[in-house]
Coordinates of C-alpha atoms and ligand atoms in Angstrom, one line a residue:
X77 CA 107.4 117.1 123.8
X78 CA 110.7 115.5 123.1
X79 CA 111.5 114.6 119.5
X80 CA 112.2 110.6 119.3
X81 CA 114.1 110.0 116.1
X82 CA 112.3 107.7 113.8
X83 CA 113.9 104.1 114.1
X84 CA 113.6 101.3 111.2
X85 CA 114.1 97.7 110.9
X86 CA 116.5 97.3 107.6
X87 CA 116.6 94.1 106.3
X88 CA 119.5 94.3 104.9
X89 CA 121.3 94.8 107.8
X90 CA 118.4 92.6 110.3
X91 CA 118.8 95.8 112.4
X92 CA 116.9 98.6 114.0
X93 CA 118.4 102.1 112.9
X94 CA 117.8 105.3 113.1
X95 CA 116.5 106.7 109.4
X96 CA 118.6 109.4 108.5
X97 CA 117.2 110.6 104.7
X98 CA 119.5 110.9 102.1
X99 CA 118.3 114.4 101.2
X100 CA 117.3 116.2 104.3
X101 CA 114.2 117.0 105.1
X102 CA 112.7 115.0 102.1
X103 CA 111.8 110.7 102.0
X104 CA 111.8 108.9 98.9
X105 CA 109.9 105.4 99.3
X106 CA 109.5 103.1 96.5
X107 CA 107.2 100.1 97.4
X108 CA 106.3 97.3 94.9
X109 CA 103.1 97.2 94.1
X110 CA 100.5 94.9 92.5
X111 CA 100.4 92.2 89.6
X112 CA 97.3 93.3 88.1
X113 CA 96.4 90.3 86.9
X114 CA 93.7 89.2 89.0
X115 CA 92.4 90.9 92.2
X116 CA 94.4 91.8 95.0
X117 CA 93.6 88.6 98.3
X118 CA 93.5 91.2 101.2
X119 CA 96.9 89.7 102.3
X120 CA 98.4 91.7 99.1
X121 CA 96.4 94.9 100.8
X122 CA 98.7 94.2 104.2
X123 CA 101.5 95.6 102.0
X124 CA 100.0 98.7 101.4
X125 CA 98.3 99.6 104.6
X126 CA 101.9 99.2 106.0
X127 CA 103.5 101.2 103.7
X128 CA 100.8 103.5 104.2
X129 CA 101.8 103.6 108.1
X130 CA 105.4 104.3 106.7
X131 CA 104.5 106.9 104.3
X132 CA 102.3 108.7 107.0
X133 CA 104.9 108.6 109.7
X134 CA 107.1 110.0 107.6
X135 CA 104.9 113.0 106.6
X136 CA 104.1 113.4 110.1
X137 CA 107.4 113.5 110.9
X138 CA 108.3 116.2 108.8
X139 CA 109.7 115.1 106.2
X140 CA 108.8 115.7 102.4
X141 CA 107.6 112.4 101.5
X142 CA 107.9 111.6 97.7
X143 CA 106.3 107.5 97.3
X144 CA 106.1 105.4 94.4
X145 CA 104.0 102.7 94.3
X146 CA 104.7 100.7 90.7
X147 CA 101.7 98.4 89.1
X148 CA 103.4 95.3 88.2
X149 CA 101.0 95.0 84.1
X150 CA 104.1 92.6 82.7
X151 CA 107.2 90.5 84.0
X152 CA 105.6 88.5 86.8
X153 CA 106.0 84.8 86.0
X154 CA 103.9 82.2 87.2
X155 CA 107.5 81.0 89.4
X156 CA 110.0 82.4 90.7
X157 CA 112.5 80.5 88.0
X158 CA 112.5 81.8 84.7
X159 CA 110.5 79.1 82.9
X160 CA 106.9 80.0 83.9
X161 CA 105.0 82.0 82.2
X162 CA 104.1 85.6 82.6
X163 CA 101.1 85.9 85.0
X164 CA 99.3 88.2 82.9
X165 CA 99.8 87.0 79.5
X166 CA 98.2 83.4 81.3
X167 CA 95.0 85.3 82.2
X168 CA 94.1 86.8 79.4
X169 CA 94.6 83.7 77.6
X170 CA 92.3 82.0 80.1
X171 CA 89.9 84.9 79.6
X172 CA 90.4 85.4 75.8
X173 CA 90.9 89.4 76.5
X174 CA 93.3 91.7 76.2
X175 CA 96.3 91.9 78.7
X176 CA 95.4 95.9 78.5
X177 CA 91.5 95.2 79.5
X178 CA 92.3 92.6 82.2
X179 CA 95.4 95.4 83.3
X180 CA 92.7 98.4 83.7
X181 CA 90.1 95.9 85.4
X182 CA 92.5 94.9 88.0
X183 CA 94.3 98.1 88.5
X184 CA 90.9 99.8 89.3
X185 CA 89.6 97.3 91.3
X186 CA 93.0 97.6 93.9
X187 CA 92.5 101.2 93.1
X188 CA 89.0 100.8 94.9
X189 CA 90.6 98.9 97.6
X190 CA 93.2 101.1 98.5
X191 CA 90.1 103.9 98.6
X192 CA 88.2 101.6 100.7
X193 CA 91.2 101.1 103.3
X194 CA 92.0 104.6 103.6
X195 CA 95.4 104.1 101.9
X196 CA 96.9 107.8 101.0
X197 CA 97.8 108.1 97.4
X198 CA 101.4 108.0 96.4
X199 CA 103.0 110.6 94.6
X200 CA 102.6 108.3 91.3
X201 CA 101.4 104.7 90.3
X202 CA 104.2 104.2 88.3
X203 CA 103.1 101.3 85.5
X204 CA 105.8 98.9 84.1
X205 CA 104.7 99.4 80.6
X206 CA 105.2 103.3 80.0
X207 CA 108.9 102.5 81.1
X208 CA 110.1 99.8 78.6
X209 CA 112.3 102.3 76.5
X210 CA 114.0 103.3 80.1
X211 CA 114.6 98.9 80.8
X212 CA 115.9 98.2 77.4
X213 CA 118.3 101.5 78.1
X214 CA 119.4 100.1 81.5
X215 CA 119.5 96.4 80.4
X216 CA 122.4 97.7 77.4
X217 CA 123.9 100.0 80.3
X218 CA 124.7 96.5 81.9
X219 CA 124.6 93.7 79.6
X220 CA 128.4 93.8 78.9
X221 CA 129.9 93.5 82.0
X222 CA 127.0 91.7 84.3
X223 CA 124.9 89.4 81.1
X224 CA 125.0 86.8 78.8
X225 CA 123.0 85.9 76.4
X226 CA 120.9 82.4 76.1
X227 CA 118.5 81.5 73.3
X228 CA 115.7 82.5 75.8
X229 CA 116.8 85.7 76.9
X230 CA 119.2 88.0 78.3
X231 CA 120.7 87.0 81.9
X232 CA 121.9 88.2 84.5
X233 CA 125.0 87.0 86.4
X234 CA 124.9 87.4 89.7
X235 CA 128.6 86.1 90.2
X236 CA 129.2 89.3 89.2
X237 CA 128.3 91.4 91.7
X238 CA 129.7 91.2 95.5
X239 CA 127.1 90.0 98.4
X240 CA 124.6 88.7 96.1
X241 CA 122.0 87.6 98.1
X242 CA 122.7 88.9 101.4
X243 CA 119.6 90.6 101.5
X244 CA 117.8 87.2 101.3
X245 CA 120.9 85.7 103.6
X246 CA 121.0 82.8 100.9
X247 CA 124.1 81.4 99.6
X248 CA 125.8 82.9 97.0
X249 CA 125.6 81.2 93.4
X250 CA 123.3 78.3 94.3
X251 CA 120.4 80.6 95.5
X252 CA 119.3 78.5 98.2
X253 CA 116.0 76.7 97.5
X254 CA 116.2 77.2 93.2
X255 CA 115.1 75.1 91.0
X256 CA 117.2 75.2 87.8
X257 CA 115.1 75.4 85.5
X258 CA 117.0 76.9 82.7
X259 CA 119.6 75.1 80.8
X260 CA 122.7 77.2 80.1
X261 CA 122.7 79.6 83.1
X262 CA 125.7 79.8 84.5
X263 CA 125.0 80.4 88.5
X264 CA 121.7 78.7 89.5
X265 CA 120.5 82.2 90.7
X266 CA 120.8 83.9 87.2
X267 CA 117.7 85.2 86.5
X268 CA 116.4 86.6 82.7
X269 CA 116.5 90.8 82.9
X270 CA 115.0 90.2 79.0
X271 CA 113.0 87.1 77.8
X272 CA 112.6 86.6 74.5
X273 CA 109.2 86.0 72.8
X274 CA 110.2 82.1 71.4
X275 CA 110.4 81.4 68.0
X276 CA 107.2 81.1 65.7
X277 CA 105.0 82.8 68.9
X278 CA 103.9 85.6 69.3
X279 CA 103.1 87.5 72.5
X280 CA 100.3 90.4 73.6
X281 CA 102.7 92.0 75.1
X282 CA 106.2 92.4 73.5
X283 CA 108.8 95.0 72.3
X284 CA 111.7 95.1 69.9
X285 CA 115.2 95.5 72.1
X286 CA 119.1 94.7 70.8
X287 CA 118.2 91.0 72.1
X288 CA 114.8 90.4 70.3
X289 CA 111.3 90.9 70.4
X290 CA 110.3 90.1 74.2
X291 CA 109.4 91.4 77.2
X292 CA 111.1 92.5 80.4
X293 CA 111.9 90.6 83.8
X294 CA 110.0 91.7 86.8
X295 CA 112.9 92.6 88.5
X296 CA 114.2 95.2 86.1
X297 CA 110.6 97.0 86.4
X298 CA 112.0 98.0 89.9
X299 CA 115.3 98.7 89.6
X300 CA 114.3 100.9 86.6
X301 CA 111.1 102.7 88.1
X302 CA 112.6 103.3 91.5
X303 CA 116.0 104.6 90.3
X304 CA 114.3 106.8 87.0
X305 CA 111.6 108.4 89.6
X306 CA 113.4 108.6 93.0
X307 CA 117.0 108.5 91.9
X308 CA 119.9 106.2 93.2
X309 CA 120.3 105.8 96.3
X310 CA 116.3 106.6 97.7
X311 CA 115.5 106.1 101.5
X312 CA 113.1 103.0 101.7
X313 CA 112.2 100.0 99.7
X314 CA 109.3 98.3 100.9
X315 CA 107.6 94.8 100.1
X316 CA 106.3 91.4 101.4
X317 CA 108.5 89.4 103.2
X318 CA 108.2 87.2 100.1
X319 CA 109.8 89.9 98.2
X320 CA 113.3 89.6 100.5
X321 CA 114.3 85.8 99.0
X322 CA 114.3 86.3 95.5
X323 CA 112.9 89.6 93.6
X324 CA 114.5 92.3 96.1
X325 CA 118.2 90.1 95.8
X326 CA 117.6 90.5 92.1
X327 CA 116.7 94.0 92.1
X328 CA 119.7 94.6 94.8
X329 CA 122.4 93.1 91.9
X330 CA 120.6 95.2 88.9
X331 CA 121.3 98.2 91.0
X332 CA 124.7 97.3 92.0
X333 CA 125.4 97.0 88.2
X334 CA 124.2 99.9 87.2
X335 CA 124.6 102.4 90.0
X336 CA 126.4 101.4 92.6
X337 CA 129.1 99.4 92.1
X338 CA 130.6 97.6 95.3
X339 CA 129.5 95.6 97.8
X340 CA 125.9 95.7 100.6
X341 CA 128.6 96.0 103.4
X342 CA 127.6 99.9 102.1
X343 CA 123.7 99.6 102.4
X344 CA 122.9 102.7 99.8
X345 CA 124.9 100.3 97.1
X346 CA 122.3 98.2 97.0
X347 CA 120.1 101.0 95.6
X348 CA 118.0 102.2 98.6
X349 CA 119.5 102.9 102.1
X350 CA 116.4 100.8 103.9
X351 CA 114.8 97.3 102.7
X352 CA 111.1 96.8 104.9
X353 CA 109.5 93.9 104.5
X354 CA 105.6 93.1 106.0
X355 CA 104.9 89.9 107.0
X356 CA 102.4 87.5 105.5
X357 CA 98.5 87.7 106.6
X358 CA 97.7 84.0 106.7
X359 CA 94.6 81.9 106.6
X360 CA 94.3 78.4 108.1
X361 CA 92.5 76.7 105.0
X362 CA 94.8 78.5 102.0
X363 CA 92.5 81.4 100.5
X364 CA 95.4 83.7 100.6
X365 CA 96.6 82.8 97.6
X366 CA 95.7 84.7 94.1
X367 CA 96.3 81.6 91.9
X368 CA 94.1 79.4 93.9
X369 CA 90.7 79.1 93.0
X370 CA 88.9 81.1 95.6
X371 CA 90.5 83.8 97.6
X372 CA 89.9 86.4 100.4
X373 CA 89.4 89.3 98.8
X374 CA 88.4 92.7 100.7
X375 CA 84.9 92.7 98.6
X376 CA 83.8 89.7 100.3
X377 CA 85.0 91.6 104.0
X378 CA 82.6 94.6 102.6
X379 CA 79.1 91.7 101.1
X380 CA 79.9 90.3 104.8
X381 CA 78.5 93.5 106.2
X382 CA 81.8 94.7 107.5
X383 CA 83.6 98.0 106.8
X384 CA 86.9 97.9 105.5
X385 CA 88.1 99.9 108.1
X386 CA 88.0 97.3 110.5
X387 CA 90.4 95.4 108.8
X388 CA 92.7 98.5 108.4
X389 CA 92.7 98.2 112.2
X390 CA 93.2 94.5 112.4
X391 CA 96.3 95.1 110.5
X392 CA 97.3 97.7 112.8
X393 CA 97.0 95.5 115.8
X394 CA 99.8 93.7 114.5
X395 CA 103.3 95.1 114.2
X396 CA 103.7 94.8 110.9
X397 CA 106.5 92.1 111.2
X398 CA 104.4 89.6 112.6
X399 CA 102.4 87.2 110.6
X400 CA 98.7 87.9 111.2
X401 CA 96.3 85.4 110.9
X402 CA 93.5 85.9 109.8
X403 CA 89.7 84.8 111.4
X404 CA 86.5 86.4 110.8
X405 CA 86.3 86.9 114.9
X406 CA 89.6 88.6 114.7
X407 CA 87.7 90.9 112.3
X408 CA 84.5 91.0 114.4
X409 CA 86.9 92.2 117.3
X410 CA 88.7 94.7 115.5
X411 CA 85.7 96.1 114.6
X412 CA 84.1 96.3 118.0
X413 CA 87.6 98.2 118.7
X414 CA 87.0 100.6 116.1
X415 CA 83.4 101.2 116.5
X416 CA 84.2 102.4 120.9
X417 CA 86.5 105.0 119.1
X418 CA 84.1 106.2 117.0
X419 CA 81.8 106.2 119.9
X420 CA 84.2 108.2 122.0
X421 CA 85.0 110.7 118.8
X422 CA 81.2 111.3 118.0
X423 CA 81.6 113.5 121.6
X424 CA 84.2 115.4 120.6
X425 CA 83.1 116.6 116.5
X426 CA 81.5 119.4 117.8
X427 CA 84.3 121.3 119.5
X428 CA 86.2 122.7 117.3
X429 CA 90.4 121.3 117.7
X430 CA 91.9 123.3 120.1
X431 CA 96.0 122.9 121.0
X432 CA 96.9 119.3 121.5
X433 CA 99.9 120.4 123.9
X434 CA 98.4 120.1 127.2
X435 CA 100.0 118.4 130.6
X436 CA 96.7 116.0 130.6
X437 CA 98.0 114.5 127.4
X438 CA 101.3 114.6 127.2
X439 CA 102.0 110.8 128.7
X440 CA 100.1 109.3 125.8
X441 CA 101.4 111.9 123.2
X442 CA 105.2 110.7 124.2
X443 CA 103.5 107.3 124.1
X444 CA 102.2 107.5 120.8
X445 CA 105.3 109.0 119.5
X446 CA 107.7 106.7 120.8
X447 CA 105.3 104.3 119.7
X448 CA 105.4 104.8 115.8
X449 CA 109.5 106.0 116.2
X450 CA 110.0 102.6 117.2
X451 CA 109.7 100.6 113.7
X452 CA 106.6 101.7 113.5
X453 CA 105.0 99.9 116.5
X454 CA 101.0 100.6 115.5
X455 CA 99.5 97.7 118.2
X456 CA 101.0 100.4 121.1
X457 CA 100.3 103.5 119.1
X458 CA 96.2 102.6 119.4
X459 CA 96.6 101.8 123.2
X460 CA 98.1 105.3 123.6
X461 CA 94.9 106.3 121.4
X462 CA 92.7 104.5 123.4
X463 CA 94.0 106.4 126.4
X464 CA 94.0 109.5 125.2
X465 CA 90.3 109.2 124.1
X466 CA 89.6 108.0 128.5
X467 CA 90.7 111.3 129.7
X468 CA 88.5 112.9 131.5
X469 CA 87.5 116.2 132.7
X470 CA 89.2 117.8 130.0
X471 CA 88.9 120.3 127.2
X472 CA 86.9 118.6 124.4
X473 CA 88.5 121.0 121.6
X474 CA 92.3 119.7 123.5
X475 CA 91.2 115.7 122.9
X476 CA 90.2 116.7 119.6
X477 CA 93.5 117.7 118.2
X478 CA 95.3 115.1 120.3
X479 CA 92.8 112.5 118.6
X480 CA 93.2 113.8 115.2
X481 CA 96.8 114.1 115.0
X482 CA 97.5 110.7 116.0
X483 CA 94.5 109.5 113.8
X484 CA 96.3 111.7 111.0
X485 CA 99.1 109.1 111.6
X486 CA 96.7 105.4 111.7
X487 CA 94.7 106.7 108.6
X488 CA 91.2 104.8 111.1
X489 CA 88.8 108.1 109.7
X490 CA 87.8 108.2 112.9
X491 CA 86.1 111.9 112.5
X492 CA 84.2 110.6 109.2
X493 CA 83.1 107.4 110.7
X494 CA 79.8 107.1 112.2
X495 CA 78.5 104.2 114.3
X496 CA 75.9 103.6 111.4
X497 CA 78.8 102.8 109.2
X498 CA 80.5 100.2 111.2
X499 CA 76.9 98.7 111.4
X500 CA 77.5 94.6 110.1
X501 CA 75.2 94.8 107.0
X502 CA 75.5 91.5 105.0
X503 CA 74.3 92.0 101.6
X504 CA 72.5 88.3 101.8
X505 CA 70.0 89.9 104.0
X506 CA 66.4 89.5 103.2
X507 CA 65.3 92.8 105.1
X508 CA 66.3 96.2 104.3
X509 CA 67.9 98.9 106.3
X510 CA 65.2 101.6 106.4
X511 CA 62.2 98.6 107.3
X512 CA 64.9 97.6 110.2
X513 CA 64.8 100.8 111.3
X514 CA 61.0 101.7 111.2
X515 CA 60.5 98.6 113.1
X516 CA 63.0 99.8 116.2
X517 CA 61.4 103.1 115.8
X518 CA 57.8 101.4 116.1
X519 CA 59.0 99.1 118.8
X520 CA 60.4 102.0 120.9
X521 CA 57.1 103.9 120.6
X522 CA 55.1 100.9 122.1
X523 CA 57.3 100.2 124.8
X524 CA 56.8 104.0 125.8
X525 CA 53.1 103.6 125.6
X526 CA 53.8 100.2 127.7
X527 CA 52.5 97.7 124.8
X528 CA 54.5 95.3 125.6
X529 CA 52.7 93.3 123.3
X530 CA 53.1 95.2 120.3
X531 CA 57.0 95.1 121.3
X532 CA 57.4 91.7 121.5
X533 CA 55.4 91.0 118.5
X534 CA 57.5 93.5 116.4
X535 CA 60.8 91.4 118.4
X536 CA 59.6 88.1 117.4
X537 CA 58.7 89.4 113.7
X538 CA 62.4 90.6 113.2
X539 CA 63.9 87.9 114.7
X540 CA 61.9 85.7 112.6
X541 CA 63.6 88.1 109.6
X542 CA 67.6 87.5 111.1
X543 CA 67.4 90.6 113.0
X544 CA 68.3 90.6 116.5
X545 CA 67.5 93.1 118.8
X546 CA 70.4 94.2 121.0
X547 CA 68.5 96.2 123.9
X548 CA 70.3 97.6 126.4
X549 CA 73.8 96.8 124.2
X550 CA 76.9 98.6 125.5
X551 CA 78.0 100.1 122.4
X552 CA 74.9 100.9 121.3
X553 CA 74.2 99.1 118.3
X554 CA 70.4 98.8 118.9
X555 CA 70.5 95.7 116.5
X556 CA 72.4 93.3 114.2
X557 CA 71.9 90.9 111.4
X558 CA 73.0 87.4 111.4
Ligands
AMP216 P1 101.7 90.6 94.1 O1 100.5 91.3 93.5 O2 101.6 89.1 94.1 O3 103.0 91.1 93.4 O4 101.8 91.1 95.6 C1 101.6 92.4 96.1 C2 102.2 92.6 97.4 O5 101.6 91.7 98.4 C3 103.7 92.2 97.5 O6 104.4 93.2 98.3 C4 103.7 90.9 98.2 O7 104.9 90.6 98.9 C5 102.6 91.1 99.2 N1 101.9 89.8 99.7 C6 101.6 88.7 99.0 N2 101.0 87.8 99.8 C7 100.8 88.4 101.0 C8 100.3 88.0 102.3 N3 99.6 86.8 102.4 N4 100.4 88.8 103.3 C9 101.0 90.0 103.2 N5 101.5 90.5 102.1 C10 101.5 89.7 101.0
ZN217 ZN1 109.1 95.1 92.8

């Protein structure tokens, strides 16, 4: 099989290119991770089943992958200016705990939906809080030539650094779409890299520094995790596409500062040689949105009765730079989708994987390949799945390593999965699994002893209970709840 060379979209540069790592053989990938300060909407989860996709090509490509995904436990403000106030710090208050027992909740409870979506774990969560010594160090490293000083923290001028903004294609200085919000910033885009804990408060979570008892910005987190734990430049920086306006252009100038020097015409001075951005899941009615009230969070997916590998695969049947919109008979189809592959792999667990390289399956082998080498192109890479999975009159140990090696790439679990999983169980039910089951079992028994009474009775009774009886259904699901 030929070799396709793994091609990216860059942000910074709105062009495809071919990823060439800055150490060979090895990737470093440093992708933004979650604000633990509520739970993540399953929009946030997009992010990480696509840098999941990323991570996994990579590693299937060879190279050494080395990811960093950061948990965001300070620094987020409630806007994007620098008068809001710090996500976290607003929830506990709303909650009366502690910052550190709403951080742990919220951190396990992505932690458990990044499990539940098959998401690979990185090499390290890296959390914002164990690296304040390491901000404070970087924020001195730059404060002289890049900062000034206001009686609300320490800010950064982004007049000093070239391209500023390119990233977001914004215009320089007046940071398209700002509100200025801050009186005695120079440039509208300033942003705080240290905010300082005001006068007669006092905040959960704050630390000494040369500028005053405060806290770090959000932005610095980044630049400081991804630079300490991957070094200057890494390969990828991945995010939302929300990311790309306003924290990525911040953490872009930090690194130029510190690091780099010169301008993004050189895409490794802006700290990483490749920016990736997801695009937004969206909802008609608004529940994609944390702050909001009520929210789509995976959980309610799972008390629905579907597995959360269904919406692993409706994320994959969108290229990642596409919105997706979200609809609960999208999800019913992408799980119709996933339960005929796990259908089609139930024949092959018994044969043990054989060699995948075999004329039969080379077209959707290159298929696949070319597939995920092209910016990571997942909607074609399950086609070429699907294909290789209709062969026929083949070699069941062949399909079996063909299957598992792209399914090595899609993270789907297809050899784990059984049909009974993908079942739709909605925890409101009123019957349980096991009396569903003894029913069938019971029905099946009279219609082989030609009651047909009996069998319509025991029909009627579970119907009467929300359970319909599917006979005769193609993929076999014998029944569902409604
Ligand atoms: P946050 O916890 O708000 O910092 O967001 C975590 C990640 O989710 C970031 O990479 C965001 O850019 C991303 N994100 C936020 N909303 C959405 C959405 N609706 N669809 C896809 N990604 C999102
Ligand atoms: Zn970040």
């Amino acid at each position: 099989m030929t070799e396709t060379p793994l091609k990216l979209f860059n942000s910074l540069t709105r062009q495809i290119e071919t990823f060439t790592p800055v150490h060979p053989g090895e990737a470093r990938v440093y992708s933004c991770g979650p604000t633990v300060y509520n739970y993540p909407h399953i929009g946030n989860m997009r992010a990480y089943v696509f840098a999941d996709i990323l991570g996994r090509t990579l590693s299937w490509k060879g190279y050494d992958l080395t990811h960093i995904i950061n948990i965001t436990d300070v620094g987020h403000l409630t806007d994007d200016g620098d008068a809001g106030e710090d996500k976290m710090e607003k929830m506990a208050a709303q909650k009366s705990q502690s910052i550190w027992d709403i951080a742990k909740h919220y951190t396990e409870a992505y932690w458990e939906d990044v499990r539940a979506l098959n998401i690979r774990q990185p090499a390290k969560w890296s959390v914002a809080t164990d690296y304040i010594d390491e901000m404070i160090d970087f924020a001195q490293g730059i404060a002289d030539k890049h900062c000034y000083e206001l009686g609300s923290g320490l800010y950064f001028d982004v007049s000093t650094v070239d391209d500023y903004g390119k990233l977001a294609r914004a215009v320089t200085e007046e940071g398209e779409g700002r509100i200025e919000t801050v009186e005695g910033k120079r440039n509208s885009a300033d942003f705080a890299i240290w905010r300082k804990t005001p006068a007669g408060e006092t905040r959960q979570m704050e630390w000494d520094s040369p500028w005053g008892k405060g806290a770090p910005g959000w932005h610095l987190e980044c630049s400081v995790m991804g630079g300490k734990l991957l070094g200057f430049p890494f390969d990828i920086h991945t995010g939302g596409i929300d990311h790309r306006e306003i924290h990525h252009p911040n953490e872009i100038a930090q690194n130029q500062a510190h690091c780099c020097t010169g301008g993004l015409g050189e895409a490794e001075n802006s700290g990483a040689r490749i920016w990736m951005h997801n695009n937004f899941l969206v909802e008609r009615s608004g529940k994609m949105s944390k702050s909001s009230g009520e929210f789509l969070r995976l959980q309610l997916l799972i008390d629905k009765g579907y597995h959360p590998l269904a919406y692993r695969m409706m994320c994959l049947q969108a290229h990642y730079r596409s919105e997706l919109e979200f609809s609960w008979e999208g999800l019913g189809a992408a799980l119709t989708r996933l339960k005929r592959m796990v259908m089609a792999v139930e024949r092959l667990k018994e044969d043990l994987a054989g060699d995948a390289d075999h004329p039969k399956f080379a077209p959707m082998r290159e298929k696949f390949a070319a597939a995920m080498a092209d910016d990571l192109n997942t909607p074609i890479a399950l086609v070429a799945l699907e294909e290789a999975l209709a062969v026929k009159k083949v070699d069941n140990g062949v399909k079996h390593a063909v299957v598992e090696e792209m399914d090595r790439v899609l993270g789907l679990d297809l050899f784990d999965l059984t049909r009974e999983d993908l079942r739709i169980r909605p925890q409101s039910a009123e019957i349980e699994e096991e009396e569903i089951e003894a029913e069938i079992l019971r029905r099946k028994d009279a219609k082989v002893q030609k009651d047909y009474a009996t069998s319509d009775a025991i029909r009627a009774s579970l119907a009467a209970k929300g359970v319909e009886v599917m006979d005769g259904d193609p993929l076999g699901w014998e029944w569902k709840l409604d």
